[in-house]
CSV table of C-alpha atoms in Angstrom, one decimal:
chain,number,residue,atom,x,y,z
A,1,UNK,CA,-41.5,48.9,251.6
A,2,UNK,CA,-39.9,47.3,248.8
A,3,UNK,CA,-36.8,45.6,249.4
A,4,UNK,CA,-36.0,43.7,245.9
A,5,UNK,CA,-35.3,46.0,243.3
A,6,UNK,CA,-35.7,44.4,239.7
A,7,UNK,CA,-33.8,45.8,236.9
A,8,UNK,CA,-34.8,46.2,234.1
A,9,UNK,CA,-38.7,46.9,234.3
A,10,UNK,CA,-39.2,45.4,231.6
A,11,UNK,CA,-37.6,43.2,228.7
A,12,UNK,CA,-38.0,42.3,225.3
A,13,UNK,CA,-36.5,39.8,223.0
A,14,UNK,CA,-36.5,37.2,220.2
A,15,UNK,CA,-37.1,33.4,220.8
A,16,UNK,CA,-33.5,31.9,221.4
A,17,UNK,CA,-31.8,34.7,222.8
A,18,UNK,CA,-30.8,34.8,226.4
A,19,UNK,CA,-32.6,37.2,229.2
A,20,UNK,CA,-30.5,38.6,232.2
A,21,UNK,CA,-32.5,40.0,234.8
A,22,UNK,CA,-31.3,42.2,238.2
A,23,UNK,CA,-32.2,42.3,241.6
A,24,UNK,CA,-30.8,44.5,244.5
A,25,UNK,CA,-31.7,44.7,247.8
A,26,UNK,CA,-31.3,46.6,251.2
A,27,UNK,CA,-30.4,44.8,254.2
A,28,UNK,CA,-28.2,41.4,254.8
A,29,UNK,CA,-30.0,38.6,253.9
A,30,UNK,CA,-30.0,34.8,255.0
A,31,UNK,CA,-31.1,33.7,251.3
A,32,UNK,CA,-33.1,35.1,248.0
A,33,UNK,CA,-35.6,33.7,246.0
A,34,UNK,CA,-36.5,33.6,242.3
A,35,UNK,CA,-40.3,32.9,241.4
A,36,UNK,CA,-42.3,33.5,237.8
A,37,UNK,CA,-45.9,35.0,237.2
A,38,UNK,CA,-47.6,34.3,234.5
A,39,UNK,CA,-50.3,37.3,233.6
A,40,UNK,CA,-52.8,37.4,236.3
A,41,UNK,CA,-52.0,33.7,238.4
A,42,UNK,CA,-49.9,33.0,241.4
A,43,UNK,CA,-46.0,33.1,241.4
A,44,UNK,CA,-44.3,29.4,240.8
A,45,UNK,CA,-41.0,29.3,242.6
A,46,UNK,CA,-38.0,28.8,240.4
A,47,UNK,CA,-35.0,28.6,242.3
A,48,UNK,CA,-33.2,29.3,246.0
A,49,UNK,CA,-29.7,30.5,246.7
A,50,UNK,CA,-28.2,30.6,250.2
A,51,UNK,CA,-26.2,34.0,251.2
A,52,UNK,CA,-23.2,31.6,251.1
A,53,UNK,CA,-23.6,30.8,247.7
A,54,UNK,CA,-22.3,32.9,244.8
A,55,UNK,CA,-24.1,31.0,241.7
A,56,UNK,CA,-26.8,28.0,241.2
A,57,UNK,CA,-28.2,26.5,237.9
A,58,UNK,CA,-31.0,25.0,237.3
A,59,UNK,CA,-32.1,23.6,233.8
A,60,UNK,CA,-31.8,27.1,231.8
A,61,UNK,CA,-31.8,29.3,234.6
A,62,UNK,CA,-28.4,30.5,236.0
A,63,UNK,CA,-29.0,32.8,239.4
A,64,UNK,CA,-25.5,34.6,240.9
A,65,UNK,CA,-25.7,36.6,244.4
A,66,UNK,CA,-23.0,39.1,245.2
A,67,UNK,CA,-23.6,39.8,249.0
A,68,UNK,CA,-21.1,42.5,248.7
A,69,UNK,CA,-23.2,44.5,246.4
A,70,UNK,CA,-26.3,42.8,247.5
A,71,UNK,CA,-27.7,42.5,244.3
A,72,UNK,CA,-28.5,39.1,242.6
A,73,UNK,CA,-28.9,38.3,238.4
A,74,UNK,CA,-31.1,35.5,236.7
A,75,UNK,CA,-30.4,34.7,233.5
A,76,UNK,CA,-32.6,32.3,230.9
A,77,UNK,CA,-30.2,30.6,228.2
A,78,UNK,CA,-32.3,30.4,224.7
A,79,UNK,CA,-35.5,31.5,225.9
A,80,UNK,CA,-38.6,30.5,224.7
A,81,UNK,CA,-42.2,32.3,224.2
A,82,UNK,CA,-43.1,30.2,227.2
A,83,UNK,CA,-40.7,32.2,229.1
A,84,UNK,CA,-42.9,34.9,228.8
A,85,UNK,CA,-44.1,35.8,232.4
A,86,UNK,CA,-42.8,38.5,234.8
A,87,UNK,CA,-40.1,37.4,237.4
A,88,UNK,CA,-39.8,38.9,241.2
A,89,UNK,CA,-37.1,38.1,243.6
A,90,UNK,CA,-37.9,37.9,247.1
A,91,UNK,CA,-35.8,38.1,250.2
A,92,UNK,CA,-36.0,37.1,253.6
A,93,UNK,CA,-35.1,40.9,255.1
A,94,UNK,CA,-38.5,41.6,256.3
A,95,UNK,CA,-38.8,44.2,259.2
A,96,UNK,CA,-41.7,41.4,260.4
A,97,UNK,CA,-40.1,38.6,259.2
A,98,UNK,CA,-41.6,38.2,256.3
A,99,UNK,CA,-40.3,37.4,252.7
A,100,UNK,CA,-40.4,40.9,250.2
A,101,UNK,CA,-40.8,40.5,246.6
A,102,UNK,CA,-39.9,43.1,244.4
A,103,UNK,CA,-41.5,44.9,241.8
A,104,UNK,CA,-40.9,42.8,239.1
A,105,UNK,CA,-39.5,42.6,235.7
A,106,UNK,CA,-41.9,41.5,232.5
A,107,UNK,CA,-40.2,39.8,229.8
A,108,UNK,CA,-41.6,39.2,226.5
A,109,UNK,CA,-39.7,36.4,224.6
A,110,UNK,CA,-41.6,37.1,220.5
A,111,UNK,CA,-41.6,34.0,218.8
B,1,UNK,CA,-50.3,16.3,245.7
B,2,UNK,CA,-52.9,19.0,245.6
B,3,UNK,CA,-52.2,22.7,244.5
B,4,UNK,CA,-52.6,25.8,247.0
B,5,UNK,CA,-56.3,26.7,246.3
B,6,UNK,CA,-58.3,29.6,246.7
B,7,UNK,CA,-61.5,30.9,246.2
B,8,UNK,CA,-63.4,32.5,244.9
B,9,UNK,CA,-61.4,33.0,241.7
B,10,UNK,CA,-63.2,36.6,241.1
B,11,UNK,CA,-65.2,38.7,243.2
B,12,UNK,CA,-67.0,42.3,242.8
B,13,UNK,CA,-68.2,43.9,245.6
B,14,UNK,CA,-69.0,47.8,246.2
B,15,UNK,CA,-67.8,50.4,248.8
B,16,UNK,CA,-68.7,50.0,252.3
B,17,UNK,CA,-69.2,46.1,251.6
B,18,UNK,CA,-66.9,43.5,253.2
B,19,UNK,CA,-65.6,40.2,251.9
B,20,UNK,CA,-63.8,37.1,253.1
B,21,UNK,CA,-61.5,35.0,250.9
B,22,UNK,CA,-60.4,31.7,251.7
B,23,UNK,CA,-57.0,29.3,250.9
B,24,UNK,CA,-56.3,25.9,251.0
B,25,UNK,CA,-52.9,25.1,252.0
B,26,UNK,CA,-50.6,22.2,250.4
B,27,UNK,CA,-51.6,19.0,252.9
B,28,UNK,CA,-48.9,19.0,255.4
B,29,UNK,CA,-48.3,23.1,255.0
B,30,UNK,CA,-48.5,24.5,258.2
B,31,UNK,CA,-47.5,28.3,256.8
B,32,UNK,CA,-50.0,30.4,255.1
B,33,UNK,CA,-49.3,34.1,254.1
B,34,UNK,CA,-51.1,36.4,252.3
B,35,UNK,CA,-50.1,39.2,249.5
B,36,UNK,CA,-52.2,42.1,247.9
B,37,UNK,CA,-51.0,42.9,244.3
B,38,UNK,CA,-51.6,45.2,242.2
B,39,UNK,CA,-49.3,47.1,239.4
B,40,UNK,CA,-48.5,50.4,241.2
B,41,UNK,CA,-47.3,48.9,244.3
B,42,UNK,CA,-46.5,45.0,243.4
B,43,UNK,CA,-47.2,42.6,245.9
B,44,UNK,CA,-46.8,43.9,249.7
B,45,UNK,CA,-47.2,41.4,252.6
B,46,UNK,CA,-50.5,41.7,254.5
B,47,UNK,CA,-49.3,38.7,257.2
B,48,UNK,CA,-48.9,35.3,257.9
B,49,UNK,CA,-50.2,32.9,260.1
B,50,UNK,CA,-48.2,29.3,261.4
B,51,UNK,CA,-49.9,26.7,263.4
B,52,UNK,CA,-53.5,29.0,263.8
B,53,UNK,CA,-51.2,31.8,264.9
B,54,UNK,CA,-50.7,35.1,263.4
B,55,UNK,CA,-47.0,35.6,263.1
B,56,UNK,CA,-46.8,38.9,262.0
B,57,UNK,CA,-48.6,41.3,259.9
B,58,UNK,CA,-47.4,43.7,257.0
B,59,UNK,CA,-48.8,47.5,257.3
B,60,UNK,CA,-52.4,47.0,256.7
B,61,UNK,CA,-55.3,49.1,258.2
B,62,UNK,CA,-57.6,46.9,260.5
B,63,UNK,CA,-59.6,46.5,258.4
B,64,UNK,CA,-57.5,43.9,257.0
B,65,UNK,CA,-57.9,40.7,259.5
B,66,UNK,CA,-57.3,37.2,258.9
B,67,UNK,CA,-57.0,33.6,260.6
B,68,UNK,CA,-55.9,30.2,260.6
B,69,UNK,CA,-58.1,27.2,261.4
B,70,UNK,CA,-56.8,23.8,262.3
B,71,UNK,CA,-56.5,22.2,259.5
B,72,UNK,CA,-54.3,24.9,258.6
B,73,UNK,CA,-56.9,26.4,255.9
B,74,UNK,CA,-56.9,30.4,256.2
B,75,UNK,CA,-59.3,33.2,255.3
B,76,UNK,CA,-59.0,36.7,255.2
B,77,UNK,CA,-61.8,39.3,255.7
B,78,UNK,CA,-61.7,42.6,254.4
B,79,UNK,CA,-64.5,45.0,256.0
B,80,UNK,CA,-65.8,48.8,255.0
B,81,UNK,CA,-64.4,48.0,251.1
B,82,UNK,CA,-62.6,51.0,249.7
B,83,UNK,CA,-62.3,51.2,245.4
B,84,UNK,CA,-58.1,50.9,246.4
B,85,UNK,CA,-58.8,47.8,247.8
B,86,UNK,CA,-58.8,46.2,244.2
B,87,UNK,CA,-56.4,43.8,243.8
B,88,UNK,CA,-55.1,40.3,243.5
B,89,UNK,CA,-54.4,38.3,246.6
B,90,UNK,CA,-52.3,35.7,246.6
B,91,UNK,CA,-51.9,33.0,250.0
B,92,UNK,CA,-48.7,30.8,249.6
B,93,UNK,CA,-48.4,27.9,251.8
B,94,UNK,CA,-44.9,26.0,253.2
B,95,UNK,CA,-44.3,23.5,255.3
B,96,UNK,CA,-42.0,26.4,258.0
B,97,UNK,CA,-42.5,29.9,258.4
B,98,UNK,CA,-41.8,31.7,255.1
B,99,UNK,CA,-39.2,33.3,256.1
B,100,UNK,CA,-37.1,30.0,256.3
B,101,UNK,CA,-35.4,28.4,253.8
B,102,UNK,CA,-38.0,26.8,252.4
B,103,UNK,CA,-40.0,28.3,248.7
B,104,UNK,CA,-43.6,29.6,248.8
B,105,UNK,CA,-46.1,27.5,247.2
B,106,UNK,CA,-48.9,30.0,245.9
B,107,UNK,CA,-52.6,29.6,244.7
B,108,UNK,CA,-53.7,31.1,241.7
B,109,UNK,CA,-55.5,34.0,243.6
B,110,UNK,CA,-58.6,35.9,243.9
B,111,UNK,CA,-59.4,39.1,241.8
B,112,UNK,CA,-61.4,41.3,243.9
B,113,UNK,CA,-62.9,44.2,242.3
B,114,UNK,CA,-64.3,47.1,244.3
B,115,UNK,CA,-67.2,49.4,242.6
């Protein structure tokens, strides 16, 4: 069963503009991850943020986590075609341990 | 520092067949997990195995089986191929178990195709 939720489905926008992407999930978690796939390779990690932590930034990318909502947002400042991949967040609430990814949202950045 | 790596890249088989697929862990990774995706269902969790040990398993028929050798290379097997068994897998290495805090470092996967 799912436990990241990623919303929207999918985005599209122009070259420059910035991309805001959500993720909820289910039960407490100890932390959530952000990771890209580009069409039809493996998922490259992008960035970690602890349950205590409300925001992180790395280069363009900006991740909050509200544990009170549980529901995190990454955003991409003056994206680029190259940002054009689909991006899952994962948590570590598995029922076996395990991390869950969720289904995904597909951005398309149009040059 | 080499990538996860796993192979074959793609593979068709047809019903009834079985196949195994194999990945190459980060040197030092002692974690390997593996994920079926595929677009109705995104990527679900089929287990993991640390240190040649299966540390749990996501909810797979038996048909799904796996292990973990040594050097901390892992293969899974898939027997009696059905056509929803189409799908990317993905293995993802790390140095812990997975669900620590530590990121998953993932191969580029194998395509299997069922006929």
């Amino acid at each position: 069963s799912q436990q990241g939720e990623e919303d929207p489905q999918a985005l599209s926008i122009q070259e420059g503009e910035n991309a805001t992407m959500n993720c909820s999930y289910k039960t407490s978690i100890n932390n959530l991850q952000w990771y890209r796939q580009n069409s039809g390779r493996g998922l490259v990690h992008l960035i970690l943020i602890r349950s205590n932590e409300r925001e992180k930034h790395s280069g363009r990318l900006r991740v909050t986590l509200d544990t009170s909502k549980k529901s995190s947002s990454l955003l991409i400042t003056a994206s680029r075609a190259a940002d054009t991949a689909s991006y899952f967040c994962a948590t570590d609430g598995g029922s076996q341990g395990n991390l869950i990814f969720g289904k995904g949202t597909k951005l398309s950045v149009k040059p | 520092k080499a990538g996860v790596t796993q192979t074959p890249r793609y593979l068709i088989k047809t019903r009834g067949q079985q196949v195994t697929l194999s990945c190459s862990p980060i040197s030092g990774h002692r974690s390997v997990s593996w994920y079926q995706q595929t677009p109705g269902q995104g990527l679900q969790f089929l287990f993991e195995y640390f240190s040649e040990t299966q540390r749990n398993k996501g909810n797979f028929p038996g048909r799904f089986s796996g292990r973990q050798f040594s050097n901390s290379r892992s293969e899974m097997n898939v027997s009696t191929l059905e056509l929803g068994d189409s799908a990317l897998y993905l293995c993802a290495s790390s140095y812990s178990i997975a669900a620590t805090n530590e990121k998953l470092f993932f191969g580029s996967g194998t395509q299997l195709s069922v006929l």
